[in-house]
Tab-separated table of C-alpha atoms and ligand atoms in Angstrom:
chain	number	residue	atom	x	y	z
A	174	MET	CA	-16.046	-24.221	-12.531
A	175	SER	CA	-16.567	-25.271	-8.954
A	176	ILE	CA	-14.016	-27.319	-7.032
A	177	ALA	CA	-16.794	-29.877	-6.450
A	178	ALA	CA	-15.989	-31.136	-9.954
A	179	LEU	CA	-12.328	-31.856	-9.115
A	180	ASN	CA	-10.938	-35.284	-8.223
A	181	LYS	CA	-10.783	-35.804	-4.481
A	182	VAL	CA	-7.831	-37.228	-2.577
A	183	GLU	CA	-7.572	-38.484	0.976
A	184	MET	CA	-4.822	-36.540	2.695
A	185	LYS	CA	-4.411	-35.607	6.342
A	186	PRO	CA	-3.812	-31.890	7.108
A	187	LYS	CA	-0.126	-32.530	7.833
A	188	GLU	CA	0.272	-34.206	4.445
A	189	TYR	CA	-0.319	-30.835	2.791
A	190	LYS	CA	2.903	-29.529	4.397
A	191	SER	CA	5.702	-29.052	1.890
A	192	ASP	CA	9.348	-29.830	2.605
A	193	VAL	CA	10.110	-26.142	3.211
A	194	SER	CA	10.560	-25.156	6.877
A	195	VAL	CA	8.142	-22.538	8.213
A	196	VAL	CA	10.306	-19.555	9.117
A	197	TRP	CA	7.788	-17.279	10.848
A	198	CYS	CA	8.630	-15.932	14.335
A	199	PRO	CA	7.461	-17.948	17.344
A	200	GLY	CA	4.044	-16.676	18.413
A	201	CYS	CA	3.201	-15.248	14.973
A	202	GLY	CA	-0.500	-15.612	14.195
A	203	HIS	CA	0.271	-16.843	10.695
A	204	HIS	CA	1.040	-20.316	12.097
A	205	GLY	CA	-2.641	-20.622	13.118
A	206	ILE	CA	-3.890	-19.509	9.698
A	207	LEU	CA	-1.583	-21.968	7.932
A	208	ASN	CA	-2.990	-24.759	10.101
A	209	GLY	CA	-6.469	-23.611	9.123
A	210	ILE	CA	-5.479	-23.799	5.430
A	211	TYR	CA	-4.057	-27.342	5.830
A	212	ARG	CA	-7.248	-28.420	7.576
A	213	ALA	CA	-9.504	-26.863	4.918
A	214	LEU	CA	-7.562	-28.515	2.068
A	215	SER	CA	-7.744	-31.874	3.831
A	216	GLU	CA	-11.469	-31.632	4.523
A	217	LEU	CA	-12.140	-30.743	0.895
A	218	GLY	CA	-9.785	-33.483	-0.348
A	219	ILE	CA	-8.082	-31.096	-2.757
A	220	ASP	CA	-5.462	-32.786	-4.905
A	221	PRO	CA	-2.208	-30.730	-4.779
A	222	ASP	CA	-2.005	-31.283	-8.551
A	223	ASN	CA	-5.210	-29.238	-8.881
A	224	MET	CA	-4.148	-26.390	-6.627
A	225	MET	CA	-2.388	-23.109	-7.384
A	226	SER	CA	-1.156	-21.057	-4.447
A	227	ILE	CA	-0.098	-17.516	-5.344
A	228	SER	CA	1.326	-14.614	-3.335
A	229	GLY	CA	3.035	-11.227	-3.507
A	230	ILE	CA	5.616	-10.084	-0.945
A	231	GLY	CA	5.495	-10.124	2.849
A	232	CYS	CA	5.700	-12.581	5.740
A	233	SER	CA	2.298	-14.071	4.863
A	234	SER	CA	3.263	-14.150	1.194
A	235	ARG	CA	5.676	-16.943	2.071
A	236	THR	CA	2.671	-19.221	2.623
A	237	PRO	CA	2.759	-20.931	-0.811
A	238	TYR	CA	6.222	-22.320	0.038
A	239	PHE	CA	4.715	-24.229	2.935
A	240	ILE	CA	1.857	-25.856	0.997
A	241	LYS	CA	2.021	-28.840	-1.345
A	242	SER	CA	0.627	-27.303	-4.530
A	243	TYR	CA	1.681	-25.491	-7.670
A	244	LYS	CA	2.830	-22.084	-6.522
A	245	MET	CA	4.014	-18.683	-7.613
A	246	HIS	CA	5.659	-15.991	-5.480
A	247	THR	CA	5.161	-12.833	-7.513
A	248	LEU	CA	5.911	-9.110	-7.204
A	249	HIS	CA	4.825	-6.972	-4.264
A	250	GLY	CA	1.081	-6.310	-4.547
A	251	ARG	CA	0.677	-8.178	-7.824
A	252	ALA	CA	-0.616	-11.540	-6.611
A	253	GLY	CA	-4.162	-10.601	-7.655
A	254	PRO	CA	-3.530	-9.961	-11.360
A	255	VAL	CA	-1.199	-12.966	-11.602
A	256	ALA	CA	-3.797	-15.187	-9.917
A	257	THR	CA	-6.510	-13.789	-12.200
A	258	GLY	CA	-4.434	-14.709	-15.260
A	259	ALA	CA	-3.659	-18.157	-13.836
A	260	GLN	CA	-7.328	-18.800	-13.108
A	261	LEU	CA	-8.398	-17.767	-16.616
A	262	ALA	CA	-5.688	-19.938	-18.173
A	263	GLN	CA	-6.600	-22.936	-15.989
A	264	PRO	CA	-10.263	-22.470	-15.022
A	265	ASP	CA	-10.563	-26.040	-13.771
A	266	GLN	CA	-8.009	-25.490	-10.988
A	267	CYS	CA	-8.420	-24.314	-7.398
A	268	VAL	CA	-6.673	-20.935	-7.041
A	269	MET	CA	-5.814	-19.339	-3.703
A	270	VAL	CA	-4.002	-16.077	-2.978
A	271	THR	CA	-2.401	-15.481	0.420
A	272	GLY	CA	-0.985	-12.140	1.481
A	273	GLY	CA	-0.936	-9.355	4.003
A	274	ASP	CA	-2.671	-6.037	4.626
A	275	GLY	CA	0.182	-3.982	3.139
A	276	ASP	CA	0.609	-6.176	0.068
A	277	GLY	CA	-3.156	-6.408	-0.524
A	278	PHE	CA	-4.479	-2.967	0.361
A	279	SER	CA	-1.541	-0.619	-0.127
A	280	ILE	CA	0.845	-1.786	-2.846
A	281	GLY	CA	-1.812	-4.030	-4.415
A	282	GLY	CA	-4.806	-1.900	-3.432
A	283	GLY	CA	-5.633	-0.999	-7.017
A	284	HIS	CA	-6.262	-4.635	-7.887
A	285	MET	CA	-8.626	-5.602	-5.090
A	286	PRO	CA	-11.797	-3.914	-6.397
A	287	HIS	CA	-11.343	-5.396	-9.851
A	288	MET	CA	-11.033	-8.993	-8.636
A	289	ALA	CA	-14.223	-8.404	-6.661
A	290	ARG	CA	-16.304	-6.672	-9.334
A	291	LYS	CA	-15.233	-9.146	-12.032
A	292	ASN	CA	-16.022	-12.057	-9.697
A	293	VAL	CA	-12.772	-13.857	-10.499
A	294	ASN	CA	-13.140	-17.462	-9.383
A	295	LEU	CA	-10.433	-17.514	-6.705
A	296	THR	CA	-10.007	-17.304	-2.941
A	297	TYR	CA	-8.092	-14.458	-1.324
A	298	VAL	CA	-6.970	-15.082	2.266
A	299	LEU	CA	-5.673	-11.854	3.784
A	300	PHE	CA	-3.495	-12.197	6.901
A	301	ASP	CA	-4.360	-8.911	8.630
A	302	ASN	CA	-1.815	-7.964	11.303
A	303	GLY	CA	-2.004	-4.184	10.906
A	304	ILE	CA	1.683	-3.810	10.056
A	305	TYR	CA	4.376	-4.585	7.515
A	306	GLY	CA	6.233	-7.423	9.268
A	307	LEU	CA	8.773	-8.580	6.683
A	308	THR	CA	10.279	-5.103	6.345
A	309	LYS	CA	10.462	-4.837	10.132
A	310	GLY	CA	7.508	-2.754	11.176
A	311	GLN	CA	5.907	0.026	9.163
A	312	TYR	CA	2.410	1.488	9.404
A	313	SER	CA	-0.090	-0.272	7.076
A	314	PRO	CA	-3.614	0.544	5.798
A	315	THR	CA	-5.167	-1.435	8.679
A	316	SER	CA	-2.910	-0.046	11.452
A	317	ARG	CA	-4.622	1.682	14.339
A	318	PRO	CA	-3.551	5.346	14.796
A	319	GLU	CA	-2.157	4.651	18.270
A	320	MET	CA	0.298	2.076	16.942
A	321	THR	CA	3.856	3.384	16.899
A	322	ALA	CA	6.236	2.012	14.274
A	323	TYR	CA	9.483	3.075	12.612
A	324	THR	CA	7.530	5.164	10.110
A	325	THR	CA	5.179	6.610	12.748
A	326	PRO	CA	7.112	6.964	16.033
A	327	TYR	CA	4.413	9.300	17.420
A	328	GLY	CA	1.448	7.249	16.146
A	329	GLY	CA	-0.302	7.525	12.799
A	330	PRO	CA	-2.466	10.280	11.309
A	331	ASP	CA	-4.940	7.982	9.526
A	332	GLU	CA	-8.007	5.966	10.408
A	333	PRO	CA	-7.614	2.279	9.494
A	334	MET	CA	-9.580	1.029	6.497
A	335	ASN	CA	-12.319	-1.556	6.908
A	336	PRO	CA	-11.526	-4.479	4.533
A	337	LEU	CA	-14.972	-6.026	4.973
A	338	LEU	CA	-16.887	-2.896	3.938
A	339	TYR	CA	-14.453	-2.445	1.070
A	340	MET	CA	-14.889	-5.944	-0.335
A	341	LEU	CA	-18.673	-5.891	0.095
A	342	THR	CA	-18.911	-2.522	-1.627
A	343	TYR	CA	-16.963	-3.721	-4.651
A	344	GLY	CA	-19.078	-6.832	-5.127
A	345	ALA	CA	-17.159	-9.753	-3.601
A	346	THR	CA	-19.513	-12.741	-3.607
A	347	TYR	CA	-18.147	-14.335	-0.400
A	348	VAL	CA	-16.906	-12.215	2.506
A	349	ALA	CA	-15.814	-13.624	5.863
A	350	GLN	CA	-13.585	-12.730	8.781
A	351	GLY	CA	-11.651	-14.892	11.248
A	352	PHE	CA	-8.910	-14.725	13.846
A	353	ALA	CA	-5.687	-16.761	13.806
A	354	GLY	CA	-6.238	-17.753	17.436
A	355	LYS	CA	-9.292	-19.737	16.298
A	356	PRO	CA	-7.840	-22.072	13.627
A	357	LYS	CA	-10.953	-24.278	13.499
A	358	ILE	CA	-13.106	-21.282	12.587
A	359	CYS	CA	-10.422	-20.146	10.117
A	360	ALA	CA	-10.522	-23.620	8.539
A	361	GLU	CA	-14.321	-23.495	8.195
A	362	LEU	CA	-14.259	-20.041	6.601
A	363	ILE	CA	-11.398	-20.934	4.217
A	364	LYS	CA	-13.142	-24.192	3.326
A	365	GLY	CA	-16.329	-22.274	2.507
A	366	ALA	CA	-14.312	-19.792	0.458
A	367	LEU	CA	-12.578	-22.515	-1.565
A	368	GLU	CA	-15.912	-24.248	-2.191
A	369	HIS	CA	-17.515	-20.980	-3.285
A	370	LYS	CA	-17.661	-20.343	-7.027
A	371	GLY	CA	-16.569	-16.731	-7.536
A	372	PHE	CA	-14.404	-14.207	-5.728
A	373	SER	CA	-14.160	-15.193	-2.072
A	374	TYR	CA	-12.412	-12.976	0.460
A	375	VAL	CA	-11.429	-14.053	3.984
A	376	ASN	CA	-9.911	-11.432	6.293
A	377	ILE	CA	-8.054	-13.020	9.204
A	378	PHE	CA	-6.682	-11.083	12.179
A	379	SER	CA	-3.181	-12.328	12.945
A	380	GLN	CA	-0.903	-11.000	15.677
A	381	CYS	CA	2.657	-9.894	14.848
A	382	PRO	CA	4.382	-10.031	18.257
A	383	SER	CA	7.683	-8.883	16.771
A	384	PHE	CA	6.574	-5.488	15.459
A	385	ASN	CA	2.954	-4.702	16.307
A	386	LYS	CA	3.017	-4.320	20.064
A	387	ILE	CA	-0.610	-3.236	20.510
A	388	ASP	CA	-2.592	-5.760	18.425
A	389	THR	CA	-1.684	-8.654	20.694
A	390	VAL	CA	-3.354	-12.062	20.853
A	391	GLN	CA	-5.301	-10.845	23.871
A	392	TYR	CA	-6.358	-7.684	22.037
A	393	TYR	CA	-7.799	-9.767	19.178
A	394	ARG	CA	-9.373	-12.265	21.581
A	395	ASP	CA	-11.217	-9.386	23.265
A	396	LEU	CA	-12.014	-7.730	19.924
A	397	VAL	CA	-13.750	-10.527	18.016
A	398	ALA	CA	-17.216	-11.968	18.536
A	399	GLU	CA	-19.031	-14.568	16.474
A	400	ILE	CA	-21.691	-13.227	14.117
A	401	PRO	CA	-25.182	-13.914	15.580
A	402	GLU	CA	-26.629	-17.214	14.326
A	403	ASP	CA	-29.771	-15.553	12.992
A	404	HIS	CA	-27.761	-13.500	10.453
A	405	ASP	CA	-28.703	-14.431	6.876
A	406	PRO	CA	-25.492	-14.340	4.737
A	407	GLY	CA	-27.686	-13.694	1.684
A	408	ASP	CA	-28.811	-10.337	3.150
A	409	PHE	CA	-26.440	-7.697	1.772
A	410	GLY	CA	-27.797	-4.852	3.937
A	411	SER	CA	-27.356	-6.874	7.091
A	412	ALA	CA	-23.822	-7.886	6.001
A	413	MET	CA	-22.942	-4.192	5.553
A	414	GLU	CA	-24.277	-3.421	9.035
A	415	ILE	CA	-22.262	-6.263	10.554
A	416	ALA	CA	-19.142	-5.191	8.643
A	417	ARG	CA	-19.337	-1.845	10.473
A	418	GLY	CA	-18.985	-3.729	13.755
A	419	LEU	CA	-21.101	-5.623	16.247
A	420	SER	CA	-22.415	-4.142	19.478
A	421	GLU	CA	-19.876	-2.885	22.036
A	422	GLY	CA	-17.335	-2.302	19.269
A	423	LYS	CA	-16.720	-6.009	18.641
A	424	ALA	CA	-15.346	-7.115	15.258
A	425	PRO	CA	-17.432	-9.780	13.523
A	426	MET	CA	-16.085	-13.307	13.117
A	427	GLY	CA	-17.791	-15.657	10.661
A	428	LEU	CA	-19.445	-15.522	7.243
A	429	LEU	CA	-20.913	-12.090	6.514
A	430	TYR	CA	-22.072	-12.506	2.952
A	431	GLN	CA	-22.425	-15.044	0.162
A	432	THR	CA	-24.198	-14.794	-3.159
A	433	SER	CA	-24.022	-16.395	-6.573
A	434	LYS	CA	-23.142	-14.584	-9.815
A	435	PRO	CA	-21.478	-15.609	-13.087
A	436	THR	CA	-17.698	-15.672	-12.779
A	437	LEU	CA	-15.223	-13.899	-15.060
A	438	ASP	CA	-14.117	-17.133	-16.747
A	439	GLU	CA	-17.766	-18.091	-17.383
A	440	LYS	CA	-18.553	-14.688	-18.889
A	441	LEU	CA	-15.472	-14.798	-21.116
A	442	ALA	CA	-16.279	-18.352	-22.209
A	443	GLU	CA	-19.744	-17.146	-23.201
A	444	ILE	CA	-18.233	-14.395	-25.355
A	445	VAL	CA	-15.779	-16.836	-26.943
A	446	THR	CA	-18.678	-19.162	-27.775
A	447	LYS	CA	-20.651	-16.296	-29.321
A	448	VAL	CA	-17.778	-15.377	-31.625
A	449	GLY	CA	-17.141	-18.966	-32.613
A	450	GLY	CA	-14.114	-20.164	-30.657
A	451	HIS	CA	-10.644	-19.102	-29.617
A	452	LYS	CA	-8.477	-19.850	-32.589
A	453	ASP	CA	-9.932	-17.994	-35.522
A	454	TYR	CA	-12.223	-15.449	-34.018
A	455	ASP	CA	-12.729	-12.226	-35.816
A	456	LEU	CA	-12.372	-9.065	-33.749
A	457	ASN	CA	-15.222	-7.527	-35.756
A	458	LYS	CA	-17.553	-10.212	-34.400
A	459	ILE	CA	-16.753	-9.114	-30.860
A	460	VAL	CA	-17.292	-5.473	-31.781
A	461	ASP	CA	-20.617	-6.453	-33.407
A	462	LEU	CA	-21.771	-7.942	-30.106
A	463	TYR	CA	-21.631	-4.516	-28.512
A	464	ARG	CA	-22.930	-2.443	-31.447
A	465	PRO	CA	-26.146	-0.628	-30.458
B	275	SF4	FE1	4.974	-12.971	11.943
B	275	SF4	FE2	5.591	-10.458	12.483
B	275	SF4	FE3	7.490	-12.332	12.605
B	275	SF4	FE4	6.488	-11.599	10.266
B	275	SF4	S1	7.671	-10.309	11.652
B	275	SF4	S2	6.845	-13.688	10.928
B	275	SF4	S3	4.334	-11.174	10.751
B	275	SF4	S4	5.673	-12.160	13.921
B	276	MG	MG1	0.773	-7.060	7.529
């Protein structure tokens, strides 16, 4: 179901802060993203009793602690499957995953395509700082080759992956990108993602001043550019072009793509209805559905 059907509450952004102190380093981009999340929740009037915030392991995976909601801090890379199960068990709730580039695309990389292709009705906000911060600075799937880290003191051998192309290719139905230094834009994109029915993915550049010394705030400021206003987010081909990069090597900021498709919980509910309910269904009836 869509969050439009949920009860609304009137809460200011700061009222979504939990009692847990935010422990991120001063200057960390994650502070900006968290503010964007608070603002999005407030603008949508989401009741904390209707919200599940789920994460794996990493600095950004601490986010659920800082939000008033139901929450689960799971295993490294496993936020996606846990969130998928939670969403299917409670399809009338708003489910959001927060995590980093290492947790999402390395340790949890096997889960990303499946959330996208199944169109699980949840929002995935990926805090992309091109490094593992919590474990004190290792090369991640979005690190640039010139970045030196403990694991790559002479720079890395690999090209960074492009999360936008990846998510579009696997069928995500909402794909956007922001930058932590622009919390209002982050809030808009997260708000759109939470409102979207289906798998919504928001990639947000976020500086890690403690361990990533090349992807600084200024680097990201110079890197990003807003997607041209005449872009139609319903145009998949155009979204793929934009995901490759804007002119002069700029990274796109804004909504690249949005479409509507049945969600996993809707498709499963349809099957359950066909076989006559949850409790006493007969496995043979399910098999019959797929018999040629
Ligand atoms: Fe942020 Fe990096 Fe500090 Fe982690 S280590 S809190 S990502 S600045
Ligand atoms: Mg990271």
